[in-house]
Amino acid sequence: MPDCIFCRIIQKKMPAKVLFEDTHFLAFEDINPKAPTHILIIPKKHIESLDTMVEEDEFAVGRLFMVARNLAREKKVHRSGYRTVINTGTDAGQSVFHIHLHLLGGRPMAWPPG
Ligand code: AMP
């Protein structure tokens, strides 16, 4: 997707602080962090949102959580706890339409979210 900023990051046409990369996934620091640890984990396949995922994307979306778990351990927030979030659509505040899992940690968090 030429006008997708996360696709541009995948293609190295846009800079990002990459923390993990393999053939099908990428994780990088959020540019506007909402917690001491705020990482975005994305599939390299352009999936717009959870709402547009199809059955063949099931593994990819599940794998985002395994990458998040590993990064939480690397960042040493796994003992204090962390939050994983996928915003879907306007009401949820999704602003980038390439599915991404937020990994937030390093501070206590309120519930319910605003
Ligand atoms: P969402 O609102 O759930 O769609 O989240 C999009 C996230 O992407 C926000 O937390 C932004 O701060 C983050 N973001 C937007 N552009 C970039 C970028 N170029 N590099 C890293 N993070 C970004």
PDB file of C-alpha atoms and ligand atoms in Angstrom:
ATOM      1  CA  MET A   1       0.000   0.000   0.000  1.00  0.00           C
ATOM      2  CA  PRO A   2       1.956   3.045  -1.206  1.00  0.00           C
ATOM      3  CA  ASP A   3       0.177   5.574   1.036  1.00  0.00           C
ATOM      4  CA  CYS A   4       0.401   3.458   4.202  1.00  0.00           C
ATOM      5  CA  ILE A   5       3.031   4.761   6.637  1.00  0.00           C
ATOM      6  CA  PHE A   6       3.582   1.349   8.207  1.00  0.00           C
ATOM      7  CA  CYS A   7       4.140  -0.199   4.761  1.00  0.00           C
ATOM      8  CA  ARG A   8       6.695   2.567   4.163  1.00  0.00           C
ATOM      9  CA  ILE A   9       8.435   1.628   7.428  1.00  0.00           C
ATOM     10  CA  ILE A  10       8.467  -2.043   6.330  1.00  0.00           C
ATOM     11  CA  GLN A  11      10.026  -1.001   3.010  1.00  0.00           C
ATOM     12  CA  LYS A  12      12.642   1.130   4.870  1.00  0.00           C
ATOM     13  CA  LYS A  13      11.381   4.228   3.092  1.00  0.00           C
ATOM     14  CA  MET A  14      10.610   5.756   6.469  1.00  0.00           C
ATOM     15  CA  PRO A  15      12.788   5.568   9.604  1.00  0.00           C
ATOM     16  CA  ALA A  16      11.756   3.668  12.718  1.00  0.00           C
ATOM     17  CA  LYS A  17      13.445   2.282  15.815  1.00  0.00           C
ATOM     18  CA  VAL A  18      13.080  -1.387  14.940  1.00  0.00           C
ATOM     19  CA  LEU A  19      13.218  -3.845  17.851  1.00  0.00           C
ATOM     20  CA  PHE A  20      12.314  -7.051  16.040  1.00  0.00           C
ATOM     21  CA  GLU A  21      12.064  -8.163  12.438  1.00  0.00           C
ATOM     22  CA  ASP A  22      11.629 -11.446  10.637  1.00  0.00           C
ATOM     23  CA  THR A  23      10.206 -12.443   7.260  1.00  0.00           C
ATOM     24  CA  HIS A  24       6.610 -11.635   8.098  1.00  0.00           C
ATOM     25  CA  PHE A  25       6.611  -9.326  11.136  1.00  0.00           C
ATOM     26  CA  LEU A  26       8.107  -6.072  12.359  1.00  0.00           C
ATOM     27  CA  ALA A  27       8.132  -4.360  15.760  1.00  0.00           C
ATOM     28  CA  PHE A  28       9.222  -0.785  16.363  1.00  0.00           C
ATOM     29  CA  GLU A  29       8.940   1.947  18.978  1.00  0.00           C
ATOM     30  CA  ASP A  30       5.847   4.124  18.850  1.00  0.00           C
ATOM     31  CA  ILE A  31       6.785   7.650  17.739  1.00  0.00           C
ATOM     32  CA  ASN A  32       4.504   9.184  20.385  1.00  0.00           C
ATOM     33  CA  PRO A  33       4.862   6.821  23.366  1.00  0.00           C
ATOM     34  CA  LYS A  34       2.037   6.634  25.914  1.00  0.00           C
ATOM     35  CA  ALA A  35       4.083   4.586  28.393  1.00  0.00           C
ATOM     36  CA  PRO A  36       7.805   3.998  29.116  1.00  0.00           C
ATOM     37  CA  THR A  37       7.542   0.912  26.889  1.00  0.00           C
ATOM     38  CA  HIS A  38       5.322   1.482  23.855  1.00  0.00           C
ATOM     39  CA  ILE A  39       5.991  -0.814  20.933  1.00  0.00           C
ATOM     40  CA  LEU A  40       3.957  -1.471  17.805  1.00  0.00           C
ATOM     41  CA  ILE A  41       3.952  -4.966  16.344  1.00  0.00           C
ATOM     42  CA  ILE A  42       2.746  -5.379  12.776  1.00  0.00           C
ATOM     43  CA  PRO A  43       2.466  -8.034  10.091  1.00  0.00           C
ATOM     44  CA  LYS A  44       4.270  -7.147   6.870  1.00  0.00           C
ATOM     45  CA  LYS A  45       1.109  -8.097   5.015  1.00  0.00           C
ATOM     46  CA  HIS A  46      -1.110  -5.046   4.723  1.00  0.00           C
ATOM     47  CA  ILE A  47      -4.230  -5.892   6.726  1.00  0.00           C
ATOM     48  CA  GLU A  48      -6.272  -2.746   7.342  1.00  0.00           C
ATOM     49  CA  SER A  49      -7.786  -3.669  10.673  1.00  0.00           C
ATOM     50  CA  LEU A  50      -9.127  -6.485  12.796  1.00  0.00           C
ATOM     51  CA  ASP A  51     -12.439  -5.909  11.049  1.00  0.00           C
ATOM     52  CA  THR A  52     -11.024  -6.613   7.593  1.00  0.00           C
ATOM     53  CA  MET A  53      -8.889  -9.622   8.541  1.00  0.00           C
ATOM     54  CA  VAL A  54      -9.831 -12.850   6.796  1.00  0.00           C
ATOM     55  CA  GLU A  55      -9.452 -16.448   7.909  1.00  0.00           C
ATOM     56  CA  GLU A  56      -6.008 -16.820   6.337  1.00  0.00           C
ATOM     57  CA  ASP A  57      -4.804 -13.924   8.556  1.00  0.00           C
ATOM     58  CA  GLU A  58      -5.600 -15.837  11.724  1.00  0.00           C
ATOM     59  CA  PHE A  59      -2.032 -17.040  12.256  1.00  0.00           C
ATOM     60  CA  ALA A  60      -0.554 -13.597  11.551  1.00  0.00           C
ATOM     61  CA  VAL A  61      -2.812 -11.853  14.049  1.00  0.00           C
ATOM     62  CA  GLY A  62      -2.148 -14.520  16.673  1.00  0.00           C
ATOM     63  CA  ARG A  63       1.588 -14.277  16.116  1.00  0.00           C
ATOM     64  CA  LEU A  64       1.504 -10.551  16.974  1.00  0.00           C
ATOM     65  CA  PHE A  65       0.800 -11.583  20.562  1.00  0.00           C
ATOM     66  CA  MET A  66       3.708 -14.023  20.699  1.00  0.00           C
ATOM     67  CA  VAL A  67       6.071 -11.301  19.452  1.00  0.00           C
ATOM     68  CA  ALA A  68       4.596  -8.962  22.093  1.00  0.00           C
ATOM     69  CA  ARG A  69       5.181 -11.542  24.811  1.00  0.00           C
ATOM     70  CA  ASN A  70       8.813 -11.949  23.783  1.00  0.00           C
ATOM     71  CA  LEU A  71       9.396  -8.180  23.631  1.00  0.00           C
ATOM     72  CA  ALA A  72       7.734  -7.692  27.033  1.00  0.00           C
ATOM     73  CA  ARG A  73      10.273 -10.123  28.459  1.00  0.00           C
ATOM     74  CA  GLU A  74      13.129  -8.366  26.653  1.00  0.00           C
ATOM     75  CA  LYS A  75      11.978  -5.022  28.044  1.00  0.00           C
ATOM     76  CA  LYS A  76      11.531  -6.613  31.482  1.00  0.00           C
ATOM     77  CA  VAL A  77       7.941  -5.489  31.922  1.00  0.00           C
ATOM     78  CA  HIS A  78       6.573  -9.033  32.045  1.00  0.00           C
ATOM     79  CA  ARG A  79       6.665  -9.197  35.840  1.00  0.00           C
ATOM     80  CA  SER A  80       5.109  -5.789  36.539  1.00  0.00           C
ATOM     81  CA  GLY A  81       2.577  -6.355  33.739  1.00  0.00           C
ATOM     82  CA  TYR A  82       1.732  -4.816  30.417  1.00  0.00           C
ATOM     83  CA  ARG A  83      -1.185  -4.097  28.133  1.00  0.00           C
ATOM     84  CA  THR A  84      -1.726  -5.258  24.548  1.00  0.00           C
ATOM     85  CA  VAL A  85      -4.237  -3.273  22.494  1.00  0.00           C
ATOM     86  CA  ILE A  86      -5.589  -3.347  18.954  1.00  0.00           C
ATOM     87  CA  ASN A  87      -7.709  -0.298  18.148  1.00  0.00           C
ATOM     88  CA  THR A  88     -10.286  -1.020  15.459  1.00  0.00           C
ATOM     89  CA  GLY A  89     -12.090   1.770  13.643  1.00  0.00           C
ATOM     90  CA  THR A  90     -13.003   5.344  14.479  1.00  0.00           C
ATOM     91  CA  ASP A  91     -14.622   4.934  17.902  1.00  0.00           C
ATOM     92  CA  ALA A  92     -11.589   3.021  19.141  1.00  0.00           C
ATOM     93  CA  GLY A  93      -9.257   5.744  17.850  1.00  0.00           C
ATOM     94  CA  GLN A  94      -7.542   3.758  15.110  1.00  0.00           C
ATOM     95  CA  SER A  95      -5.440   6.288  13.199  1.00  0.00           C
ATOM     96  CA  VAL A  96      -3.208   4.041  11.078  1.00  0.00           C
ATOM     97  CA  PHE A  97      -5.071   1.555   8.925  1.00  0.00           C
ATOM     98  CA  HIS A  98      -2.476  -1.201   8.916  1.00  0.00           C
ATOM     99  CA  ILE A  99      -3.277  -3.564  11.761  1.00  0.00           C
ATOM    100  CA  HIS A 100      -0.934  -3.149  14.727  1.00  0.00           C
ATOM    101  CA  LEU A 101      -0.726  -4.449  18.250  1.00  0.00           C
ATOM    102  CA  HIS A 102       0.283  -1.880  20.869  1.00  0.00           C
ATOM    103  CA  LEU A 103       2.487  -3.212  23.673  1.00  0.00           C
ATOM    104  CA  LEU A 104       2.379  -0.791  26.606  1.00  0.00           C
ATOM    105  CA  GLY A 105       4.235  -1.232  29.877  1.00  0.00           C
ATOM    106  CA  GLY A 106       6.434   0.330  32.514  1.00  0.00           C
ATOM    107  CA  ARG A 107       3.711   2.127  34.479  1.00  0.00           C
ATOM    108  CA  PRO A 108       0.398   1.313  36.161  1.00  0.00           C
ATOM    109  CA  MET A 109      -2.596   1.736  33.839  1.00  0.00           C
ATOM    110  CA  ALA A 110      -6.187   2.666  34.502  1.00  0.00           C
ATOM    111  CA  TRP A 111      -9.234   0.650  33.523  1.00  0.00           C
ATOM    112  CA  PRO A 112     -11.511   1.212  31.710  1.00  0.00           C
ATOM    113  CA  PRO A 113      -9.485   3.026  29.033  1.00  0.00           C
ATOM    114  CA  GLY A 114     -10.708   6.495  28.067  1.00  0.00           C
TER     115      GLY A 114
HETATM  116  P1  AMP B   1      -3.732   3.710  16.486  1.00  0.00           P
HETATM  117  O1  AMP B   1      -4.261   5.031  16.984  1.00  0.00           O
HETATM  118  O2  AMP B   1      -4.168   2.540  17.303  1.00  0.00           O
HETATM  119  O3  AMP B   1      -4.026   3.520  15.005  1.00  0.00           O
HETATM  120  O4  AMP B   1      -2.174   3.776  16.670  1.00  0.00           O
HETATM  121  C1  AMP B   1      -1.303   4.323  15.741  1.00  0.00           C
HETATM  122  C2  AMP B   1      -0.013   4.534  16.454  1.00  0.00           C
HETATM  123  O5  AMP B   1       1.001   4.725  15.490  1.00  0.00           O
HETATM  124  C3  AMP B   1       0.001   5.774  17.356  1.00  0.00           C
HETATM  125  O6  AMP B   1       0.314   5.378  18.697  1.00  0.00           O
HETATM  126  C4  AMP B   1       1.093   6.655  16.745  1.00  0.00           C
HETATM  127  O7  AMP B   1       1.841   7.343  17.713  1.00  0.00           O
HETATM  128  C5  AMP B   1       1.940   5.638  15.994  1.00  0.00           C
HETATM  129  N1  AMP B   1       2.678   6.145  14.850  1.00  0.00           N
HETATM  130  C6  AMP B   1       2.217   6.922  13.843  1.00  0.00           C
HETATM  131  N2  AMP B   1       3.189   7.157  12.947  1.00  0.00           N
HETATM  132  C7  AMP B   1       4.283   6.510  13.398  1.00  0.00           C
HETATM  133  C8  AMP B   1       5.610   6.382  12.918  1.00  0.00           C
HETATM  134  N3  AMP B   1       6.028   6.955  11.776  1.00  0.00           N
HETATM  135  N4  AMP B   1       6.490   5.652  13.636  1.00  0.00           N
HETATM  136  C9  AMP B   1       6.106   5.065  14.792  1.00  0.00           C
HETATM  137  N5  AMP B   1       4.874   5.141  15.291  1.00  0.00           N
HETATM  138  C10 AMP B   1       3.968   5.866  14.608  1.00  0.00           C
END
